[in-house]
C-alpha positions as a printed NumPy array, in Angstrom:
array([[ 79.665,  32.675, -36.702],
       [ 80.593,  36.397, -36.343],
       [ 81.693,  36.438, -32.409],
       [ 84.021,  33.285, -33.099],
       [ 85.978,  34.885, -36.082],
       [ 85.957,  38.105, -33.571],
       [ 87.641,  36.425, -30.889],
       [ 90.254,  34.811, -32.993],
       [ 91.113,  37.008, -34.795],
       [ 91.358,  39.737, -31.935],
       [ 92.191,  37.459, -29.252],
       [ 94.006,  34.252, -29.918],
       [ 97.218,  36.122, -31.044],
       [ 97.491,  37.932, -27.774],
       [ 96.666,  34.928, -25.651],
       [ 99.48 ,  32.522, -27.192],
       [101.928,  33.351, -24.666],
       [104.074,  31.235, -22.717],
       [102.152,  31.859, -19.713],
       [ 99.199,  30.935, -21.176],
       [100.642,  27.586, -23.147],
       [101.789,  26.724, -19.555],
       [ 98.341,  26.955, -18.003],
       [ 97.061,  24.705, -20.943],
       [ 99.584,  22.211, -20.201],
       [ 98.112,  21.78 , -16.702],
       [ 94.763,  21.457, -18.329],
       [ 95.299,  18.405, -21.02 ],
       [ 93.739,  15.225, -20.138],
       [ 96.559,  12.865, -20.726],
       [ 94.246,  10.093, -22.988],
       [ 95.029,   7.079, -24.857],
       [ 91.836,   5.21 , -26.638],
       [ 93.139,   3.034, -28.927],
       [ 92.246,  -0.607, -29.786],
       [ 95.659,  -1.546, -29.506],
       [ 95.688,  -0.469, -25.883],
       [ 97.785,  -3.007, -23.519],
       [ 98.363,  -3.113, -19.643],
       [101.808,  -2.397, -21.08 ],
       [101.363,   0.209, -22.922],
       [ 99.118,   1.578, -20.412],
       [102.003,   1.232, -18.062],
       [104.253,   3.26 , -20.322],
       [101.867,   5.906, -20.515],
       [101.522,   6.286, -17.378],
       [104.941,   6.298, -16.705],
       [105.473,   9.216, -19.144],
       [103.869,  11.556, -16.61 ],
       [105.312,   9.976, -13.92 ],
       [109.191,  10.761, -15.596],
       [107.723,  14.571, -16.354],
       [107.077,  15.032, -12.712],
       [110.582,  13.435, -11.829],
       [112.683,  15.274, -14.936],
       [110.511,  18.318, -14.799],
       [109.241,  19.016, -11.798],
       [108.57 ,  22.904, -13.071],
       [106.128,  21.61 , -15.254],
       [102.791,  21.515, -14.302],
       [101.307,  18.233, -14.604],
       [ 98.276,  17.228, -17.09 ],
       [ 94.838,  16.968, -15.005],
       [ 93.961,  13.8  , -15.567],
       [ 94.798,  10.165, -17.654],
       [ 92.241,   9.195, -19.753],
       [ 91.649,   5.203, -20.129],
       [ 89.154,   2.651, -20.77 ],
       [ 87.49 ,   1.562, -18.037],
       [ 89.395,  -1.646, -17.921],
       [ 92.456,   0.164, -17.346],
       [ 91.351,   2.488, -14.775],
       [ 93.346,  -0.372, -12.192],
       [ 96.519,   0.081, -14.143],
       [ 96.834,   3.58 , -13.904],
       [ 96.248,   3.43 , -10.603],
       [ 98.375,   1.454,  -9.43 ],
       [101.218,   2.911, -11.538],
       [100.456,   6.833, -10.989],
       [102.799,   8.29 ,  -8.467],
       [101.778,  11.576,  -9.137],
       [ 99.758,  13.377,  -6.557],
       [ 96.422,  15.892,  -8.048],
       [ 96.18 ,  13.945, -11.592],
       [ 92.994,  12.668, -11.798],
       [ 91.602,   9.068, -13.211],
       [ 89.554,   9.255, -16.386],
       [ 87.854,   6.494, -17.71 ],
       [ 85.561,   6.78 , -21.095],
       [ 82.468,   4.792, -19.803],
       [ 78.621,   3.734, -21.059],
       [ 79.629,   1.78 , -24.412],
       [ 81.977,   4.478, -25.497],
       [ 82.   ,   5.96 , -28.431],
       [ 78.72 ,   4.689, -29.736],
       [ 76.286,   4.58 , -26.334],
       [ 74.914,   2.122, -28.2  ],
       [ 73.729,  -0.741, -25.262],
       [ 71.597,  -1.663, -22.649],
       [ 71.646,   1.134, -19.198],
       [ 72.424,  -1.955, -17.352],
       [ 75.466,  -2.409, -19.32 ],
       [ 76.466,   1.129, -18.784],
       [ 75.871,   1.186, -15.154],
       [ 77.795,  -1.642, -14.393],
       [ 80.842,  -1.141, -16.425],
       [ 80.78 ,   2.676, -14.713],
       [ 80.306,   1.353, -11.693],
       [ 83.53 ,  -1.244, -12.068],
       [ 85.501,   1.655, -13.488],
       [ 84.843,   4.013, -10.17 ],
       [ 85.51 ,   0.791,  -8.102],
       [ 89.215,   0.022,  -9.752],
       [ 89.937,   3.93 ,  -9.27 ],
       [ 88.385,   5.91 , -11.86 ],
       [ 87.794,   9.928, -10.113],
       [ 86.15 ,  10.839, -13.631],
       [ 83.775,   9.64 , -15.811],
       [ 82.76 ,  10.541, -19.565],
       [ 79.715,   9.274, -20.93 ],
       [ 78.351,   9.291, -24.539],
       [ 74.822,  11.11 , -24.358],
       [ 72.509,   9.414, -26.504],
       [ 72.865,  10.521, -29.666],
       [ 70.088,   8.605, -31.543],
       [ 67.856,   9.052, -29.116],
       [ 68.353,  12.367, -29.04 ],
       [ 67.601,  13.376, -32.989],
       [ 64.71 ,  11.107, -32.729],
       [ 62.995,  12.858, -30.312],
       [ 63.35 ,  11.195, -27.267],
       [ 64.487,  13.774, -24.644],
       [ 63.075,  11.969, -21.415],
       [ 65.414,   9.328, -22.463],
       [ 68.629,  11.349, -22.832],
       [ 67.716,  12.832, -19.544],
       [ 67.08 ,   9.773, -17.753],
       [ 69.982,   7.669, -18.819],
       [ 71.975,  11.185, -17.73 ],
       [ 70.546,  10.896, -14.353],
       [ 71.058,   7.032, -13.911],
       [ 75.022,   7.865, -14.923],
       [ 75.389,  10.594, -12.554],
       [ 73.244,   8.772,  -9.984],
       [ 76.425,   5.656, -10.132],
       [ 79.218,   8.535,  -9.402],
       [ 77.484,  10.039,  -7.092],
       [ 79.035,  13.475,  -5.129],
       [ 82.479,  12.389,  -5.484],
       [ 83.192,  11.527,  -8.995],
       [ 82.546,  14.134, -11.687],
       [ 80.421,  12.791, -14.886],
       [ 81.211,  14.521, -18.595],
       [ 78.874,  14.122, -20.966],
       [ 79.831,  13.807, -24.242],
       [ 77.347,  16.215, -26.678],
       [ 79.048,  14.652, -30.047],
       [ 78.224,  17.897, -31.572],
       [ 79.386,  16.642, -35.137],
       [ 76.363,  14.283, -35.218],
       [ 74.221,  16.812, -33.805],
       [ 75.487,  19.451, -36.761],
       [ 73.219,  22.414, -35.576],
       [ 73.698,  25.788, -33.07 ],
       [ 70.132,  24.973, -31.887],
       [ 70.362,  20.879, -31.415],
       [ 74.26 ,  22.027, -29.369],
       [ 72.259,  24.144, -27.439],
       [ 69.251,  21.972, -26.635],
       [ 71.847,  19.28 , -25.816],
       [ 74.039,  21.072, -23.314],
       [ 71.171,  21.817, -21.151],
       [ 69.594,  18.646, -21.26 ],
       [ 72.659,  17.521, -20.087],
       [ 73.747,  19.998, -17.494],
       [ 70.027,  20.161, -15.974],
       [ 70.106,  16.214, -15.558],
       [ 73.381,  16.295, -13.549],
       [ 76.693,  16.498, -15.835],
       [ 79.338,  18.034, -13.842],
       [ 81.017,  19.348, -17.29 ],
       [ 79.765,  19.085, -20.812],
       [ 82.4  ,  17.512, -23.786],
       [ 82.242,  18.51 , -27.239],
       [ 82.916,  15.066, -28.788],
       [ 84.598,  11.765, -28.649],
       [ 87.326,  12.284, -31.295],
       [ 85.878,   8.869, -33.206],
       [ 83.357,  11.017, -35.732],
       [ 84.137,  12.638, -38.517],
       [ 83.664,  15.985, -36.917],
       [ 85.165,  16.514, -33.673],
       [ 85.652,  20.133, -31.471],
       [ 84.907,  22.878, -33.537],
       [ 85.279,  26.153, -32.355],
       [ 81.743,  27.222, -33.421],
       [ 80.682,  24.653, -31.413],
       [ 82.145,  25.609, -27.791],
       [ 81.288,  29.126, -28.455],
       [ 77.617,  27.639, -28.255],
       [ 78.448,  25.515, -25.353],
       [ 80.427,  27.993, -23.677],
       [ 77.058,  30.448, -24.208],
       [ 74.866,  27.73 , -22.549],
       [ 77.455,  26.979, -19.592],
       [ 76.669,  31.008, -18.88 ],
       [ 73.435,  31.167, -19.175],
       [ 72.927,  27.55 , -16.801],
       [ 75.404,  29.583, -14.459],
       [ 72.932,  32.674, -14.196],
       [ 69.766,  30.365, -13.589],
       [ 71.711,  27.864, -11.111],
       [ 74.472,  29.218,  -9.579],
       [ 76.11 ,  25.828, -10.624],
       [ 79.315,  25.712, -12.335],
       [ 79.397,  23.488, -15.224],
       [ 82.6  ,  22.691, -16.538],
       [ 84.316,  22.51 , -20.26 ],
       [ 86.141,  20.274, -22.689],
       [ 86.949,  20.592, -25.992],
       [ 88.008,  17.287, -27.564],
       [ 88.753,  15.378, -31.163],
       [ 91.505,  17.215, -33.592],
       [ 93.195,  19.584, -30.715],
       [ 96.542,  18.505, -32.551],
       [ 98.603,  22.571, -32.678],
       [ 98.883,  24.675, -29.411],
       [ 97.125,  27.603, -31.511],
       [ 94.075,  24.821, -31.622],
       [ 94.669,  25.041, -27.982],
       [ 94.671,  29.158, -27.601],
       [ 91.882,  29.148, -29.206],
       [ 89.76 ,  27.531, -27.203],
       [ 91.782,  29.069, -24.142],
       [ 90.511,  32.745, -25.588],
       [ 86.624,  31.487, -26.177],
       [ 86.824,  30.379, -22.577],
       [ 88.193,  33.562, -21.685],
       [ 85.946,  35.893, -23.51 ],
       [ 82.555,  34.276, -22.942],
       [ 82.777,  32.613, -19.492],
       [ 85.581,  34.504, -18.039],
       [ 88.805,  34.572, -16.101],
       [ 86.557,  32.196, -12.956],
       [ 86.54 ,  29.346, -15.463],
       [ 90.026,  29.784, -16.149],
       [ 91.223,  26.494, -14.234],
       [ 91.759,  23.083, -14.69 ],
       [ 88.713,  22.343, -12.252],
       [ 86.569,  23.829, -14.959],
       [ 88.285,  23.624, -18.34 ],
       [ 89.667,  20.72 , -19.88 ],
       [ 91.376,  19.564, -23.153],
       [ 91.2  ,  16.374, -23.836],
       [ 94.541,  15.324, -26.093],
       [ 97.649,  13.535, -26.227],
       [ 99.697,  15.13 , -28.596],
       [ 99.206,  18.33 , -27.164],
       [101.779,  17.406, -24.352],
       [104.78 ,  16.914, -26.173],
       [103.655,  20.038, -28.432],
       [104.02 ,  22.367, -25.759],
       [106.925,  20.841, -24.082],
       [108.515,  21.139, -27.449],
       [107.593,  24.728, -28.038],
       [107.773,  26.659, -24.34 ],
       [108.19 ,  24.277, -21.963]])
């Protein structure tokens, strides 16, 4: 895609400042999602941005910690740190592969136990088979359980989905039916972000923006592992949705390793 190799090439070395690595820090979404997950080592990864704020309170802090829902009372009860918000993966993550019912209720125990956030697997198979009404209402039914005061992601998997035209039907399927940002993937595929990919996304966020007035918001996720990764994503932001999207109410990267990357590097 032209415009992508444009903007990185023109763009990304300008933007990897550390102003701008900074700014990205305060953007990560702090996530563990691993089967070996423990209230203990939930504990100790929550206490790792607890100690940041403590050791280095000029740091910004990460927006949120990601968890599985089953963790969401664990992190917070052990957060200390005021304006980081609680993430839980929800709806049979990564496969969103079960029953609404299922979905509902574990979404609806995650919000209860102190999840702020919630990201949801669209669909995928129902999706490349056709069935769009279904995307759209299990969307709704999601957003429906958070209501006003907890934000729902939906996750586009845009590996699986492997065209410009299926991204773009996706995001506004998604966006139209209530998601409050729209994710690029769930890091468990084979293909994760892809900068092609949130150029598209990015496009449709625009374009939603223009017809709505509604501010849809943005994360990259899956292989964000270098703070270039990082810039660049920071400069397609930039360039196509522009400097009113540049916060961490509206942009997210969802990552781990990124932290200790940039603390390492600038910070």
């Amino acid at each position: 895609m032209e415009e992508v190799r444009r903007i990185i090439a023109e763009k990304a070395a300008e933007n990897d400042t550390p102003e701008v690595k900074r700014f990205i820090f305060s953007c990560i979404e702090f996530t563990t999602l691993k089967c070996t997950d423990s209230e203990q080592s939930v504990m100790a990864f929550v206490d790792r941005v607890n100690r940041w704020d403590d050791e280095r309170p000029d740091l910004p802090h990460p927006a949120t910690i990601c968890v599985y829902p089953c963790f969401a009372s664990i992190v917070n009860e052990c957060l200390a740190v005021d304006g980081v918000e609680i993430a839980c993966v929800s709806g049979s993550f990564p496969s969103s592969q079960t029953f609404l019912e299922v979905k509902i209720a574990e979404t609806a125990l995650a919000i209860k136990d102190g999840a702020t956030e919630i990201d949801m697997v669209m669909p995928v198979g129902k999706f490349l088979a056709g069935d769009r009404d279904g995307v759209t209402d299990e969307i709704r039914e999601m957003k429906a359980v958070c209501g006003d005061g907890v934000s729902l992601k939906v996750i586009l998997e845009t590996g699986c989905l492997k065209t410009p035209e299926n991204i773009r039907e996706a995001a506004f399927l998604a966006m139209n039916a209530g998601a409050d940002y729209i994710k690029t993937s769930t890091g468990k595929e084979a293909i994760s972000a892809t900068p092609e990919a949130a150029y598209v996304m990015c496009q449709c966020i625009k374009e939603y923006y223009r017809q709505t007035g509604r501010k849809v918001g943005f994360k990259p996720a899956g292989g964000i592992n270098t703070s270039m990764d990082a810039v660049i994503y920071y400069s397609i932001v930039k360039e196509v949705l522009g400097e009113e999207w540049l916060n961490n109410k509206l942009f997210r990267l969802g990552t781990s390793r990124l932290a200790d990357v940039l603390i390492s590097e600038v910070l």
